[in-house]
Each structure stands twice: as C-alpha cells, then as structure tokens.
XYZ file of C-alpha atoms in Angstrom:
749
model
C 78.865 38.355 69.667
C 82.124 37.021 69.049
C 80.679 34.220 66.775
C 78.869 36.756 64.702
C 81.980 38.824 64.145
C 83.965 35.677 63.163
C 81.561 34.660 60.691
C 81.401 38.056 59.043
C 85.084 38.019 58.697
C 85.174 34.562 57.449
C 82.634 35.395 54.781
C 84.700 38.430 53.526
C 87.703 36.345 53.230
C 85.848 33.770 51.200
C 84.492 36.282 49.016
C 87.949 37.682 48.404
C 89.484 34.386 47.869
C 86.845 33.467 45.395
C 87.797 36.536 42.933
C 90.575 35.410 40.911
C 92.116 37.715 37.990
C 92.116 34.375 35.681
C 88.592 33.403 35.935
C 85.523 35.285 34.434
C 82.960 36.291 36.833
C 79.410 34.642 36.849
C 80.295 32.160 34.571
C 77.588 29.330 34.484
C 80.113 26.609 33.451
C 82.804 24.995 35.305
C 86.441 26.570 35.100
C 88.083 26.257 31.741
C 84.908 25.001 29.959
C 85.393 28.310 27.510
C 88.568 26.672 26.230
C 86.943 23.352 25.002
C 85.580 22.740 21.460
C 81.982 23.146 22.569
C 79.305 25.367 21.277
C 77.114 26.998 23.962
C 73.544 27.947 23.220
C 70.302 28.088 24.766
C 66.603 26.917 24.731
C 63.403 28.457 26.115
C 60.422 27.488 27.835
C 60.820 23.630 27.752
C 62.758 20.889 26.420
C 61.757 19.414 23.098
C 58.639 17.264 23.295
C 59.106 14.954 20.265
C 62.578 13.633 18.987
C 60.976 10.618 17.480
C 61.326 11.767 13.926
C 57.853 10.243 12.872
C 56.093 12.845 15.395
C 58.613 15.806 15.632
C 57.180 18.707 13.495
C 58.232 21.750 15.809
C 60.979 24.214 14.972
C 62.714 23.921 18.428
C 63.082 19.996 17.858
C 65.078 20.329 14.748
C 68.440 21.233 16.092
C 68.404 17.885 17.749
C 66.563 15.793 14.946
C 68.368 16.984 12.127
C 71.799 16.503 13.732
C 70.935 13.103 15.048
C 69.105 11.569 12.249
C 70.240 11.273 8.626
C 67.315 11.543 5.884
C 68.289 10.335 2.626
C 68.692 13.995 1.129
C 69.316 17.370 2.603
C 70.147 20.646 1.260
C 73.394 22.499 0.221
C 74.449 24.480 3.242
C 75.620 27.529 1.297
C 73.856 27.609 -2.053
C 70.836 29.766 -2.690
C 68.327 29.062 -4.337
C 68.421 25.999 -2.187
C 69.769 22.983 -3.811
C 68.907 19.236 -2.981
C 71.954 17.101 -2.131
C 72.323 13.383 -0.887
C 73.026 12.965 2.904
C 72.747 8.997 3.463
C 71.788 8.456 -0.452
C 74.644 8.042 -2.702
C 73.081 10.523 -5.068
C 69.417 12.108 -5.770
C 67.703 9.299 -7.561
C 65.773 10.042 -10.780
C 62.453 8.389 -11.129
C 61.277 5.998 -13.834
C 57.890 6.298 -15.053
C 55.092 3.717 -15.772
C 51.578 3.841 -17.080
C 48.555 2.074 -15.490
C 49.438 -1.226 -17.371
C 53.057 -1.129 -15.965
C 54.565 -0.109 -19.281
C 57.866 1.975 -18.863
C 57.394 5.574 -20.179
C 59.872 7.918 -21.580
C 61.234 10.676 -19.364
C 59.332 13.564 -21.237
C 56.029 11.521 -21.040
C 52.900 13.622 -20.137
C 52.361 13.886 -16.337
C 48.807 12.747 -16.890
C 49.969 9.440 -18.539
C 52.052 8.577 -15.556
C 50.350 5.998 -13.220
C 53.473 5.486 -11.004
C 56.869 7.129 -10.425
C 59.624 4.499 -9.014
C 62.600 5.815 -7.270
C 65.261 3.392 -6.659
C 67.564 5.255 -4.072
C 71.145 3.608 -3.298
C 72.068 3.829 0.436
C 75.646 4.662 1.036
C 77.533 1.599 2.406
C 79.487 1.681 5.616
C 77.427 3.943 7.462
C 77.040 3.192 11.045
C 74.563 4.047 13.843
C 75.686 5.890 16.871
C 76.628 3.599 19.882
C 73.685 2.861 21.742
C 72.268 0.104 24.182
C 69.725 -0.986 21.684
C 72.605 -2.803 19.694
C 74.551 -4.249 22.719
C 75.176 -8.051 22.539
C 76.699 -10.465 24.727
C 79.583 -12.759 23.504
C 77.013 -15.464 22.585
C 74.980 -13.079 20.379
C 72.217 -12.406 22.645
C 70.969 -8.706 23.051
C 72.224 -7.368 26.383
C 68.962 -5.405 27.086
C 66.219 -7.557 25.444
C 64.419 -9.131 27.031
C 64.523 -7.183 30.199
C 63.890 -9.263 33.364
C 62.308 -7.750 36.411
C 64.511 -5.172 38.291
C 66.800 -4.696 35.281
C 65.444 -1.067 35.118
C 66.075 -0.329 38.641
C 68.095 2.600 38.924
C 68.054 3.402 35.337
C 66.460 6.633 34.185
C 68.580 7.647 31.332
C 70.156 5.734 28.336
C 73.666 6.713 29.701
C 72.742 4.386 32.812
C 73.002 1.344 30.392
C 76.668 0.389 30.473
C 76.835 -1.622 27.073
C 76.540 -0.188 23.814
C 76.777 -1.269 20.144
C 76.452 -0.599 16.679
C 75.449 -1.951 13.238
C 75.333 -0.674 9.555
C 72.557 1.471 8.150
C 70.512 -0.555 5.648
C 67.512 0.217 3.303
C 65.407 -1.769 5.646
C 65.753 0.855 8.271
C 64.075 3.378 5.823
C 61.510 0.882 5.182
C 60.844 0.489 8.933
C 60.589 4.144 9.177
C 57.780 4.489 6.461
C 55.902 1.630 8.236
C 56.162 3.448 11.707
C 54.454 6.574 10.019
C 51.145 4.407 9.394
C 51.461 2.557 12.954
C 48.305 3.425 14.991
C 50.792 3.594 18.054
C 52.665 6.494 16.548
C 51.376 10.042 16.127
C 52.615 11.493 12.973
C 51.413 14.688 11.379
C 53.067 13.698 8.073
C 51.158 10.121 7.578
C 48.192 11.505 5.645
C 50.387 13.455 3.105
C 52.772 10.375 2.654
C 49.821 7.907 2.356
C 48.092 10.132 -0.361
C 51.404 9.908 -2.637
C 52.857 6.621 -1.739
C 51.496 3.572 -3.358
C 49.601 1.205 -0.856
C 50.387 3.278 2.187
C 46.794 4.254 2.714
C 45.631 0.848 2.747
C 48.439 -0.519 4.955
C 47.824 2.139 7.625
C 44.007 0.769 7.710
C 45.080 -2.712 8.109
C 47.255 -1.803 11.172
C 44.469 0.140 12.736
C 42.057 -2.812 12.256
C 44.571 -5.379 13.640
C 45.065 -2.995 16.620
C 41.345 -2.477 17.120
C 40.852 -6.539 17.242
C 43.813 -6.646 19.800
C 41.995 -4.306 22.061
C 38.751 -6.119 21.829
C 40.470 -9.370 22.620
C 42.295 -7.744 25.734
C 45.817 -8.482 24.148
C 48.756 -7.159 25.982
C 50.254 -4.153 23.864
C 53.792 -5.418 23.575
C 55.851 -4.615 20.697
C 54.274 -4.054 17.248
C 56.969 -5.733 14.976
C 56.410 -3.924 11.701
C 58.884 -6.151 9.879
C 56.130 -8.934 9.800
C 54.016 -6.998 7.124
C 54.518 -4.332 4.657
C 53.137 -2.720 1.529
C 54.261 -2.284 -2.236
C 55.174 1.279 -1.904
C 58.475 1.171 -0.005
C 60.605 -1.822 -0.163
C 64.228 -2.984 0.337
C 65.550 -4.619 -2.690
C 68.548 -5.403 -1.003
C 70.770 -3.873 1.910
C 71.806 -0.760 0.251
C 68.772 -0.299 -2.140
C 65.406 1.314 -1.308
C 62.623 1.294 -3.923
C 59.567 3.959 -3.280
C 56.894 3.993 -5.403
C 54.840 7.182 -5.817
C 51.356 7.593 -7.216
C 51.597 9.412 -10.614
C 54.134 12.088 -11.145
C 55.002 14.107 -8.103
C 58.412 15.738 -8.604
C 58.135 17.504 -5.125
C 58.065 14.267 -3.269
C 61.948 14.163 -3.174
C 61.891 17.159 -0.792
C 59.972 15.082 1.500
C 62.981 12.753 1.491
C 65.092 15.660 3.081
C 62.812 15.846 6.157
C 63.476 13.634 9.326
C 60.062 12.253 8.967
C 61.461 9.700 6.594
C 64.866 9.224 8.543
C 65.893 5.624 9.434
C 64.701 3.903 12.345
C 66.377 0.536 13.412
C 63.724 -1.987 14.635
C 65.962 -2.938 17.473
C 65.233 0.589 18.827
C 61.492 0.350 18.316
C 61.664 -3.060 20.279
C 63.859 -1.937 22.973
C 61.618 0.969 23.902
C 58.542 -1.078 23.964
C 59.654 -3.160 26.854
C 57.656 -2.705 30.271
C 58.865 0.067 32.432
C 60.299 2.142 29.619
C 57.703 4.540 29.127
C 57.325 5.076 32.910
C 60.886 6.095 32.988
C 60.581 8.532 30.153
C 62.807 6.280 27.997
C 61.686 6.404 24.232
C 62.837 7.685 20.999
C 61.141 10.976 22.041
C 63.671 11.357 24.603
C 66.699 9.346 23.537
C 66.956 9.185 19.658
C 69.086 6.623 17.695
C 70.695 7.730 14.659
C 73.522 7.813 12.150
C 74.048 11.720 12.079
C 77.039 13.835 13.100
C 75.939 14.016 16.835
C 74.188 12.034 19.313
C 72.310 12.896 22.606
C 74.879 12.336 25.385
C 72.990 14.071 28.166
C 69.323 14.841 28.884
C 67.921 16.807 31.928
C 64.517 17.741 31.203
C 63.985 21.401 31.365
C 67.326 22.062 32.417
C 70.133 21.120 29.922
C 70.747 18.955 26.822
C 74.033 17.936 25.360
C 74.923 16.827 21.911
C 78.224 15.039 21.484
C 80.099 14.031 18.166
C 79.063 10.893 17.079
C 82.195 8.574 17.006
C 80.699 6.330 14.423
C 79.928 9.184 11.845
C 81.993 9.000 8.710
C 82.638 12.711 8.207
C 81.297 14.748 5.502
C 83.740 17.428 3.596
C 82.564 21.000 3.951
C 81.173 22.643 0.785
C 83.550 24.407 -1.690
C 80.895 26.280 -3.517
C 78.150 28.877 -2.291
C 76.431 31.812 -3.534
C 78.001 35.176 -4.598
C 79.692 36.828 -1.641
C 80.286 33.655 0.355
C 83.967 33.434 -0.487
C 84.495 37.103 0.631
C 82.647 36.515 3.748
C 85.038 33.709 4.506
C 82.505 30.903 4.266
C 84.508 28.956 1.923
C 87.752 28.869 3.939
C 86.896 25.342 5.335
C 86.535 23.968 1.764
C 86.959 20.004 1.890
C 87.516 19.887 5.679
C 85.661 16.976 7.468
C 82.643 18.067 9.337
C 81.439 18.140 12.055
C 84.061 20.659 13.547
C 82.530 20.915 17.149
C 82.895 18.262 19.557
C 79.887 19.144 21.774
C 76.807 21.391 21.785
C 75.618 22.276 24.891
C 71.758 23.606 25.214
C 70.891 25.270 28.597
C 67.255 26.496 29.518
C 66.758 30.416 29.700
C 63.267 31.159 30.700
C 63.508 34.810 30.243
C 64.817 36.793 27.154
C 67.048 39.425 29.155
C 69.131 36.903 30.886
C 69.490 35.055 27.637
C 70.543 38.240 25.946
C 72.900 39.315 28.695
C 74.760 35.954 28.862
C 75.244 35.969 24.913
C 76.513 39.469 25.260
C 79.026 38.480 27.968
C 80.228 35.461 25.571
C 78.726 32.655 27.728
C 76.560 31.723 24.761
C 78.065 31.602 21.305
C 74.558 31.719 19.692
C 71.366 32.701 21.522
C 69.242 30.030 19.862
C 70.800 27.919 16.794
C 67.115 27.322 15.446
C 65.813 30.841 15.758
C 66.337 33.820 13.267
C 64.873 36.770 15.127
C 67.648 37.419 17.487
C 70.070 38.863 14.821
C 67.172 40.863 13.240
C 66.342 42.196 16.736
C 69.934 43.254 17.441
C 70.307 44.945 13.997
C 67.038 46.825 14.907
C 68.339 47.762 18.460
C 71.736 48.836 16.898
C 69.806 51.192 14.390
C 67.943 52.568 17.305
C 71.083 53.102 19.819
C 74.479 54.270 19.197
C 75.633 52.871 22.239
C 74.469 49.334 21.424
C 76.004 49.797 17.943
C 79.143 50.599 19.343
C 78.908 47.550 21.729
C 78.016 45.122 19.040
C 80.877 46.426 17.027
C 83.342 46.395 19.863
C 82.408 42.737 20.672
C 82.669 41.661 16.841
C 79.224 40.258 16.665
C 78.070 38.572 13.406
C 74.751 39.606 12.376
C 74.249 38.166 8.955
C 70.522 38.170 7.578
C 68.791 36.260 4.870
C 65.435 36.658 3.306
C 63.090 33.671 4.392
C 61.420 31.493 2.236
C 58.188 32.707 3.200
C 55.524 35.337 2.493
C 53.085 37.535 4.211
C 50.204 38.912 1.937
C 47.012 40.619 1.960
C 44.178 38.806 0.379
C 41.082 39.849 -1.651
C 38.294 37.112 -1.143
C 37.234 36.117 -4.738
C 33.672 35.604 -3.641
C 33.333 38.874 -2.528
C 31.066 41.066 -4.792
C 33.160 44.371 -4.352
C 36.960 43.239 -4.289
C 36.605 39.573 -5.670
C 36.242 38.155 -9.176
C 32.784 39.704 -10.284
C 29.704 38.133 -11.961
C 30.162 39.690 -15.516
C 32.911 40.500 -17.690
C 32.376 44.195 -17.026
C 32.368 43.825 -13.460
C 35.221 41.455 -13.301
C 37.113 44.304 -15.206
C 36.118 46.983 -12.705
C 36.947 44.851 -9.683
C 40.293 44.015 -11.177
C 41.151 47.763 -11.548
C 39.979 48.395 -7.927
C 42.160 45.761 -6.612
C 45.096 47.147 -8.376
C 44.494 50.616 -7.374
C 44.347 49.525 -3.794
C 47.691 47.666 -4.501
C 49.350 50.823 -5.489
C 48.488 52.926 -2.374
C 49.222 50.099 0.021
C 52.880 51.185 0.138
C 54.427 47.856 1.459
C 57.931 49.615 1.515
C 56.825 51.927 4.050
C 55.023 49.201 5.898
C 58.379 47.041 6.080
C 60.086 50.099 7.073
C 57.776 51.004 9.953
C 56.315 47.562 11.190
C 59.228 45.154 10.407
C 62.016 47.899 11.034
C 63.093 47.409 7.497
C 63.890 43.710 8.094
C 61.963 42.341 4.989
C 62.100 42.305 1.393
C 58.787 43.619 -0.619
C 57.290 40.851 -2.848
C 56.652 41.317 -6.405
C 54.917 37.864 -6.803
C 53.765 35.085 -4.527
C 57.239 33.127 -4.960
C 59.926 34.254 -2.286
C 63.584 34.273 -2.715
C 65.578 31.113 -2.032
C 63.073 29.305 -4.282
C 63.428 28.057 -7.816
C 61.264 30.338 -9.893
C 61.847 33.639 -7.927
C 62.859 36.176 -10.350
C 64.564 39.286 -8.869
C 65.405 40.646 -12.400
C 63.521 43.694 -13.938
C 61.435 40.966 -15.793
C 60.089 39.892 -12.556
C 58.807 43.451 -11.460
C 54.971 43.855 -11.007
C 54.297 46.228 -13.713
C 50.663 46.723 -12.473
C 52.024 48.243 -9.169
C 55.415 49.592 -10.219
C 57.131 51.488 -12.615
C 60.692 50.519 -13.740
C 63.422 53.213 -13.430
C 67.101 52.192 -13.983
C 66.074 48.528 -13.632
C 64.515 49.134 -10.293
C 60.995 49.007 -9.164
C 59.336 52.445 -8.458
C 55.685 52.482 -7.038
C 53.208 54.036 -9.165
C 51.730 57.292 -8.191
C 48.735 57.998 -6.217
C 47.189 59.700 -9.225
C 47.301 56.409 -11.294
C 45.485 54.737 -8.394
C 42.750 57.253 -8.486
C 42.493 56.846 -12.380
C 42.122 53.193 -11.785
C 39.625 53.820 -8.995
C 37.428 55.950 -11.447
C 37.646 53.324 -14.070
C 36.579 50.807 -11.444
C 33.245 52.788 -10.962
C 34.291 54.952 -7.744
C 35.474 58.264 -9.063
C 36.606 60.197 -5.753
C 36.074 57.224 -3.818
C 32.075 57.141 -4.315
C 30.134 54.548 -6.168
C 29.126 56.179 -9.371
C 25.748 54.690 -9.423
C 24.656 55.503 -5.982
C 26.898 58.299 -4.728
C 27.935 56.299 -1.563
C 31.325 56.279 -0.278
C 33.371 53.096 -0.730
C 33.686 51.361 2.426
C 36.093 48.097 2.472
C 36.138 45.814 5.214
C 39.512 44.343 6.727
C 39.011 41.249 8.811
C 41.268 40.496 11.466
C 41.941 38.333 14.542
C 41.772 40.153 17.879
C 45.352 41.033 18.808
C 46.717 39.951 15.577
C 47.925 43.509 14.682
C 47.952 46.679 16.915
C 45.806 49.819 16.221
C 48.702 51.735 14.653
C 48.790 49.194 11.705
C 44.999 49.683 11.231
C 45.534 53.594 11.379
C 48.205 53.240 8.737
C 45.885 51.118 6.578
C 43.130 53.630 6.836
C 45.586 56.385 6.073
C 46.779 54.608 2.924
C 43.057 54.185 1.583
C 42.167 57.579 2.572
C 44.680 58.807 -0.236
C 41.983 57.718 -2.651
C 39.329 58.823 -0.553
C 38.160 55.114 0.329
C 37.147 54.374 3.768
C 38.488 51.129 5.877
C 36.439 49.377 8.554
C 38.411 47.049 10.648
C 36.257 43.993 11.792
C 38.283 42.349 14.482
C 37.158 39.104 16.059
C 38.692 36.122 18.198
C 40.531 33.389 16.372
C 37.712 30.940 16.211
C 35.333 33.514 14.498
C 38.112 34.743 12.060
C 38.821 31.310 10.940
C 35.218 30.569 10.536
C 34.879 33.678 8.321
C 37.801 32.267 6.292
C 36.163 28.835 5.728
C 32.806 30.061 4.926
C 34.372 32.713 2.439
C 32.712 35.855 4.008
C 35.754 37.950 4.803
C 36.600 40.789 2.268
C 40.328 41.529 3.019
C 42.573 39.707 5.341
C 46.419 39.060 6.236
C 47.829 35.808 5.751
C 51.078 34.229 5.570
C 52.812 30.905 4.487
C 56.210 29.409 5.430
C 57.530 26.982 2.790
C 57.685 23.213 3.616
C 60.206 22.964 0.901
C 61.860 25.345 -1.567
C 59.582 24.710 -4.716
C 57.469 27.244 -6.232
C 54.903 24.657 -6.247
C 54.492 25.208 -2.627
C 53.480 28.727 -2.941
C 51.608 28.796 -6.107
C 49.112 26.089 -5.099
C 47.940 28.598 -2.445
C 46.273 30.221 -5.630
C 45.229 27.041 -7.354
C 41.276 27.099 -7.855
C 40.476 23.537 -6.435
C 42.405 24.438 -3.282
C 39.992 27.020 -2.260
C 39.226 27.153 1.659
C 35.695 28.022 1.456
C 34.922 25.184 -1.159
C 36.990 22.391 0.206
C 38.907 23.552 3.158
C 42.169 24.000 1.083
C 44.884 26.616 1.679
C 43.698 29.007 -1.117
C 42.611 31.414 1.400
C 41.724 34.067 -1.175
C 39.415 31.483 -2.930
C 40.822 32.853 -6.088
C 39.991 30.919 -9.232
C 41.284 31.319 -12.897
C 40.973 28.831 -15.597
C 44.358 30.275 -17.117
C 46.238 29.876 -13.853
C 44.714 26.601 -13.128
C 45.779 25.157 -16.437
C 49.487 26.488 -16.048
C 49.473 25.103 -12.406
C 48.645 21.659 -13.653
C 51.149 21.717 -16.093
C 53.920 23.111 -13.963
C 53.187 20.637 -11.099
C 54.460 17.825 -13.223
C 57.611 19.385 -14.729
C 61.060 18.805 -13.392
C 63.352 21.630 -12.584
C 64.720 23.405 -15.470
C 64.081 26.299 -18.053
C 60.710 25.136 -19.036
C 59.414 25.068 -15.499
C 60.813 28.556 -15.043
C 59.061 29.805 -17.998
C 55.533 28.331 -16.856
C 56.254 29.721 -13.253
C 56.759 33.120 -14.778
C 53.657 32.954 -16.764
C 51.777 31.958 -13.510
C 53.272 34.881 -11.869
C 52.336 37.318 -14.546
C 48.635 36.155 -14.421
C 48.375 36.743 -10.660
C 50.097 40.122 -10.878
C 47.463 41.203 -13.227
C 44.647 39.635 -11.498
C 45.845 40.983 -8.205
C 44.087 38.422 -5.721
C 46.895 39.369 -3.413
C 48.732 42.419 -2.479
C 51.993 40.302 -2.429
C 53.328 42.036 0.724
C 56.772 40.934 1.896
C 59.052 38.176 2.874
C 60.550 38.820 6.283
C 64.330 38.555 6.993
C 65.983 36.381 9.814
C 69.327 37.057 10.975
C 71.706 34.915 13.055
C 73.667 36.540 15.926
C 77.220 34.835 16.410
C 80.159 35.818 18.306
C 83.361 36.463 16.355
C 84.842 33.233 17.238
C 81.989 31.395 15.574
C 83.177 30.206 11.995
C 81.092 29.389 8.857
C 78.089 31.132 10.389
C 75.271 31.491 7.672
C 71.300 32.059 8.608
C 69.275 29.586 6.856
C 65.627 28.486 7.105
C 65.733 25.036 5.211
C 69.288 23.867 6.434
C 68.517 22.233 9.741
C 71.577 20.372 10.164
C 73.825 23.396 10.282
C 75.448 22.456 13.594
C 77.540 20.204 11.306
C 79.177 23.088 9.522
C 79.728 25.517 12.329
C 83.152 25.930 13.951
C 84.408 27.401 17.144
C 87.778 29.065 17.980
C 87.911 28.112 21.712
C 91.317 30.325 22.458
C 89.767 33.388 21.130
C 86.486 32.807 22.985
C 88.248 32.255 26.319
C 90.352 35.390 25.883
C 87.275 37.498 24.967
C 85.196 36.203 27.848
C 87.971 36.664 30.358
C 88.208 40.277 28.812
C 84.622 41.017 29.034
C 83.944 39.734 32.503
C 86.931 40.745 34.589
C 86.326 41.133 38.222
C 86.426 44.731 39.326
C 88.913 45.139 41.917
C 88.692 48.761 42.906
C 85.687 48.246 45.186
C 87.516 45.887 47.444
C 89.640 48.269 49.219
C 86.556 50.371 49.939
C 84.623 47.107 51.044
C 87.459 46.499 53.446
C 87.310 49.980 54.785
C 83.515 49.694 55.249
C 84.164 46.379 56.943
C 86.591 47.775 59.226
C 84.403 50.665 60.261
C 81.388 48.162 60.743
C 83.533 45.900 62.805
C 85.504 48.416 65.006
C 82.632 49.690 66.994
C 81.417 46.542 67.801
C 84.763 45.275 68.623
C 85.220 48.023 71.103
C 81.907 47.083 72.572
C 82.930 43.512 72.868
C 86.232 44.374 74.521
C 84.339 46.692 77.023
C 81.794 43.948 78.040
C 84.631 41.495 78.542
C 86.180 43.944 80.977
C 82.796 44.609 82.712
C 82.354 40.825 83.001
C 85.596 40.120 84.546
C 85.119 43.235 87.234
C 81.741 42.194 87.959
C 82.881 38.763 88.924
C 85.431 39.877 91.515
C 83.006 42.477 93.221
C 85.223 45.457 92.428
C 84.782 48.309 90.236
C 86.605 49.726 87.471
C 90.072 50.881 88.920
C 89.943 49.100 92.298
C 91.888 46.098 93.546
C 89.813 42.982 93.754
C 88.258 42.510 97.301
C 87.932 39.244 99.092
C 85.304 37.391 99.730
C 83.526 37.781 103.381
C 84.741 35.495 105.991
C 88.092 34.643 104.881
C 91.274 35.393 106.955
C 92.922 38.549 106.844
C 92.889 42.193 108.492
C 89.459 43.756 108.043
C-alpha cells in the first residue's frame, strides 16, 4: 500500500513539474522549434509515392518535386493570367521553323507549312546540384559509392547514411538524359506518349529501347544499369554544355508549357547509375524516395508515412523575389519582398495527419503554419465555416488567419450529347435550329449563380464560356458575357427571364413543355455516376426545369457503366469537369474540337460537339503565338459555342489558402508549384502566438491538489492504523495495554 501511495505522489509531482509557463502545452515539436525559421505543414493518408520526375503526376507529390527539381521554365508567382518565366533556362526560347525540306521559314509562316519547330534553349551557367552521395569522389577521382562492394550497404537505409557527398554543374546533357528516361522501358512515365507524339524521333527511340530490353530478357541477361548516354535520338540534343536543342514535330506553341513541368526536369546520369546498383531497391533507395535536384530545397529527412523534411539547398544560387504582380498585390503586401533572394525559409517539415479534425486543431493552435501547402480546399472550407458560425468567424479574426482565395484554372460544365436527337445537333437545318433553342432555354433556367451559392457555398465563379480565369483568352469584360443566356445591365450579366426561356422552348417545338406534334410531355435524361451527386442536387435540377414544365429523369449508374455510356455516345445530359494541364486556352477549347469526340475516337470532347466553323477556328488558333490575333480568334470561338450551347458553362471553383498571420507572401495558386520558395516565416511572431494560444491552465492545479489530498488522507489513516495493529499484534497485547512477556521467561507471574 505504501508503494502505491508513493507512486501516486511521484506522478503528481512529475505532472506539476512538466507544466512550465514558458512552454506551450501539447506541442508536437521539441522545445524551441517554433522559434526557428522552419515552416510546419502536414500531409495526409500516405507519403508521396513517386518523387522521380519522370513518374510523378500526383498533386501531393508536387511540394517536393517542384521545389527539389528545376525544369527549364516555370510560372511567375504573382501575375495572372499566368506568365511563363525561365527557371534553369536563361530565357524563354523562341523557335525557328523549317519546312519538310529543311528550309528555314519566316516566323509568320502558316502553321500547316511547318514541318519542324527547333528550340535552342540556353542553360544558365554555374547552377550546381545539391550535395549528394551520387557525386562523391575519392582524392584519386574514383566515385565513392560506385561500384559498391558486398556489405557496403549494410546499415544504410537512407541517403543520409552515406557520409560523403559531392556536387557538379548542371549541363544540357542532364536534360537530354531526362528526356531519354521518359522513353526507357524501366521507367513508368504517364507523359511519354504525349512527348513522343510531339518530339522528333522519340517514338522510334522508345521502340528501340523496348526491343533491346526484350532481347536482353530473352537471353537471360542481368538487368544492371541501362546507360542511356550510349544511344539517343535527333529530337533532343546537347549542342554544348549549356545549349539544349529540342526538335518538335510541326508547330506546337503549347510545347513550351510542358517544359515548365517536372517531367522534363534534369536527371544526372550518376543518380540513375547509383540507384541501379544491387541492394538499392530492397532498401527503398531510388529517385522515388531520394531525389537529386538543383532547386531551392533538398530532401533532408524521410520517414515513410511519418515525416519528411525539406532543407535549404546550400548550393542553390538564389532567385530574386518578384517586383510585379496583379492588381491588389501591392496593397496585400505581396511586393514588400521585391528583389530579395529566395528561398526565405530554411526548412519545411511535413508531418502525417491521418484525420482532418486533429489537423485542423493543430493548425488553429499554431502548430501548423499551413494545413497542406498543395491543397486549396482548407481556406475555402474555413471561409464557409466562418459564414455559418459567428464564433468561428471571431476565432479566425482573433487569430489573424489569412484566407485568400483564387479562381481555379478549371471548369465544371453540363454537357449536351451532340449525337442525341432531342438535345443534340439535329439532322436537318430546321431541327438544328429547334434543338439549339431548346439548349438555350435550358441554359437560361439552370441558374448557376444559385447552384454555386447553394452547393458550392458561393465559392466559385459562374462561367460565361469554356475558358476560365487565369488563362490567356478569358474575357471578363462585358464583351465576354454570354448574350444568349444573359442580358447586360450596367456592364454586368443578368440572367434572362423564365419567360424568355418559355418563348425559346415554344419555338423549339415544345410549347408549355409538350411536344407540339404528339402532345407528350418533354422528358430529358440526366446521366450520372452513382454517388456523384446527392439527391438535393437532382431535386434542384428538377425544380429548375419544372419552371418551363420540362421533366427530368435522373439515370444514375456506377462509374464503369457511366463511362461506357459516354464512350458509346448514348448519354443525353451529363456533368463533366476539366483541370488545366497548362494555362493556355487551347487546353480547354480542344474539349470542343470535333475530331476529339469521345464517342468517335476516345478523345476528351465528351459532348461530341462538331462544328465546321469552330473546328476551322481551332485549327487556326492552335498554331498562333500569344498575342492580339490569337485572342481575337479565341473570342470568335467562344462566341460560336455560346450560340450553339453544347455546354451549359457552369462554373470555375475557387480554392483558398489558409495561412497564419506570421506567414508572408502567401498567395494561393494552382499552377505555381514551387511556391515554397517564395513563402516566409516570422518565427518570433509565431512563438508569441503559439505560447499565448496554448498557455497551461493553472487554476485546476490547487483543486487537483485538494482532491489528491482528500483521496490520499483516508488511505493514509488506514495505513497508519494497520501499522499500529501490526505492532500490537506482534507483542501479544491489545491496544492500550502494556506489552506482555513470553511464557516461560523469568519474572513474577
């Protein structure tokens, strides 16, 4: 019993000793971590799977890949529409054009006459790779870790277990090697087929590599290292150490955007060779887990499904923070760091959070500076929560949270199947006109402003056409308003009346919502995936069409059946979305290009829309460089689809960042993936806020002490009573009596 009491007292003393007024409670980090120039954020579910730039294509991998690797190009951090800028390249290269005979053509040559576009891209001299074991050498020039001998990998399970590191200069040859790896049969790259369709000779090169690999396997050869330096192809060459030449089939102005993606980031051959050695894969040592780059950060710690740390690359040259932005950036303080060298932050710590509630709780406590750097839904969710709860609005304001939003370069639309006899193109000129008026009538009564307010909590921008904000060709002036669905009042769109929709419906042959020829009610069919939308959404759709006495039948199926309907062209109306691969109008307008019809060729034209007028404009636009002529053609294309209404243009959703007040230069973005380079931290402000928000609450301690005393006092009294009882029992006496002597000893009886 005494041991139990002593343990209880000791535990109480330890608990009291651990409560320090100087330290925040429940901190997941060591003492003093909040005062360091480190950004703390989270990742969910699992660690990134692919950090090899040839394979990486998931959003959760981009905070690592785009900050470790340096593609040739990138995007201006602040400007909108997004502007392409050089990263490892000295400048954005302008192509030279050649015909099929190799004759140099003028810059304004017709796109159809161009057989090849040749890009000569200058690489900035003096760029160094991060310190890494793949470059480590001995004094005699031998590589320290190649070839590895048996036992050399014992006890080494992370790159940090290799003591020696080295570096070297980035050259054009590293980009050549990266392009060749895309075609390698040993690398799974989601972008290979796209690149091979545009780069001269790349398709044939990939075929040769696959054939060679097949022969090696047939002959039972050991896998070893596939040295891609041994054989190349004409499309990608290094003219010298700092000049990269890329030959593109025909004219494809959008190719430059692919050079801003990490698929084409440089790969040093030494890294490919290093990781191909026996035993590396078994220890999970590869470019997927330990990348090698020239960017502002490098991976310094990696505990799978626990924690990852990016540390400042000591070999990074530093890039100046931008001095220009879009309207409002100066007022928001986003230009205050103009010209200062980036990156500003020394480390970025990613910790796993498997549940949303603990993640949000730690963010509000200040233990995370940003919930997740690559996700834009947190800020939007918090704005919605603040609009629904005064208490949350006050809490967010009290803590100085920054919740900026931006409209994503994506679109959700409702499509009409062009092959459908009711809502599609129509077989005769008369039927085409009637079907067009039906689509316009439906487009009027589908009140997307109301839809966004109800189902997106007002976190979206209703679209007037297929090109979203942030993309060259988007027109947010009165000239861009869809005049078939909206009237213009004071320069702003006002949705046309239900009466106008009824008039169009009657002219389409359905007066009062009934077929003028048969008298039957008009029933439209909406095809959806099971679970894709809740029943309140379907009910809303039915109510909208009921305004013009049109009935809606929802045909909900599983994902596979829905996809089969889309591929076979039997769906009637459907919801679809598209996220930009790159910020060019072509990346959205191709969704309406006739030859891309999903039902005919498996393309991305889900509505199967076909218009000779639109297609001719698209074929002209796709060859144009950015400028007034291209914008004019895009405007014409948008007007064509506004009139034809193959889509109800729906909306572009908003995304929003959630940042604490001590995070500087915070601007949400979808296209700029290397944004960690531009963020800054005020560690002292964070430390003060975290301490204030997480102070130990001392008043319960006296109460706890009193309760502990009350709990211990009866036990203490009982213990003392038992001790006395034990003492008397041993002497044979009773309480209050003198002790007796044992029988048989001397003395008077």
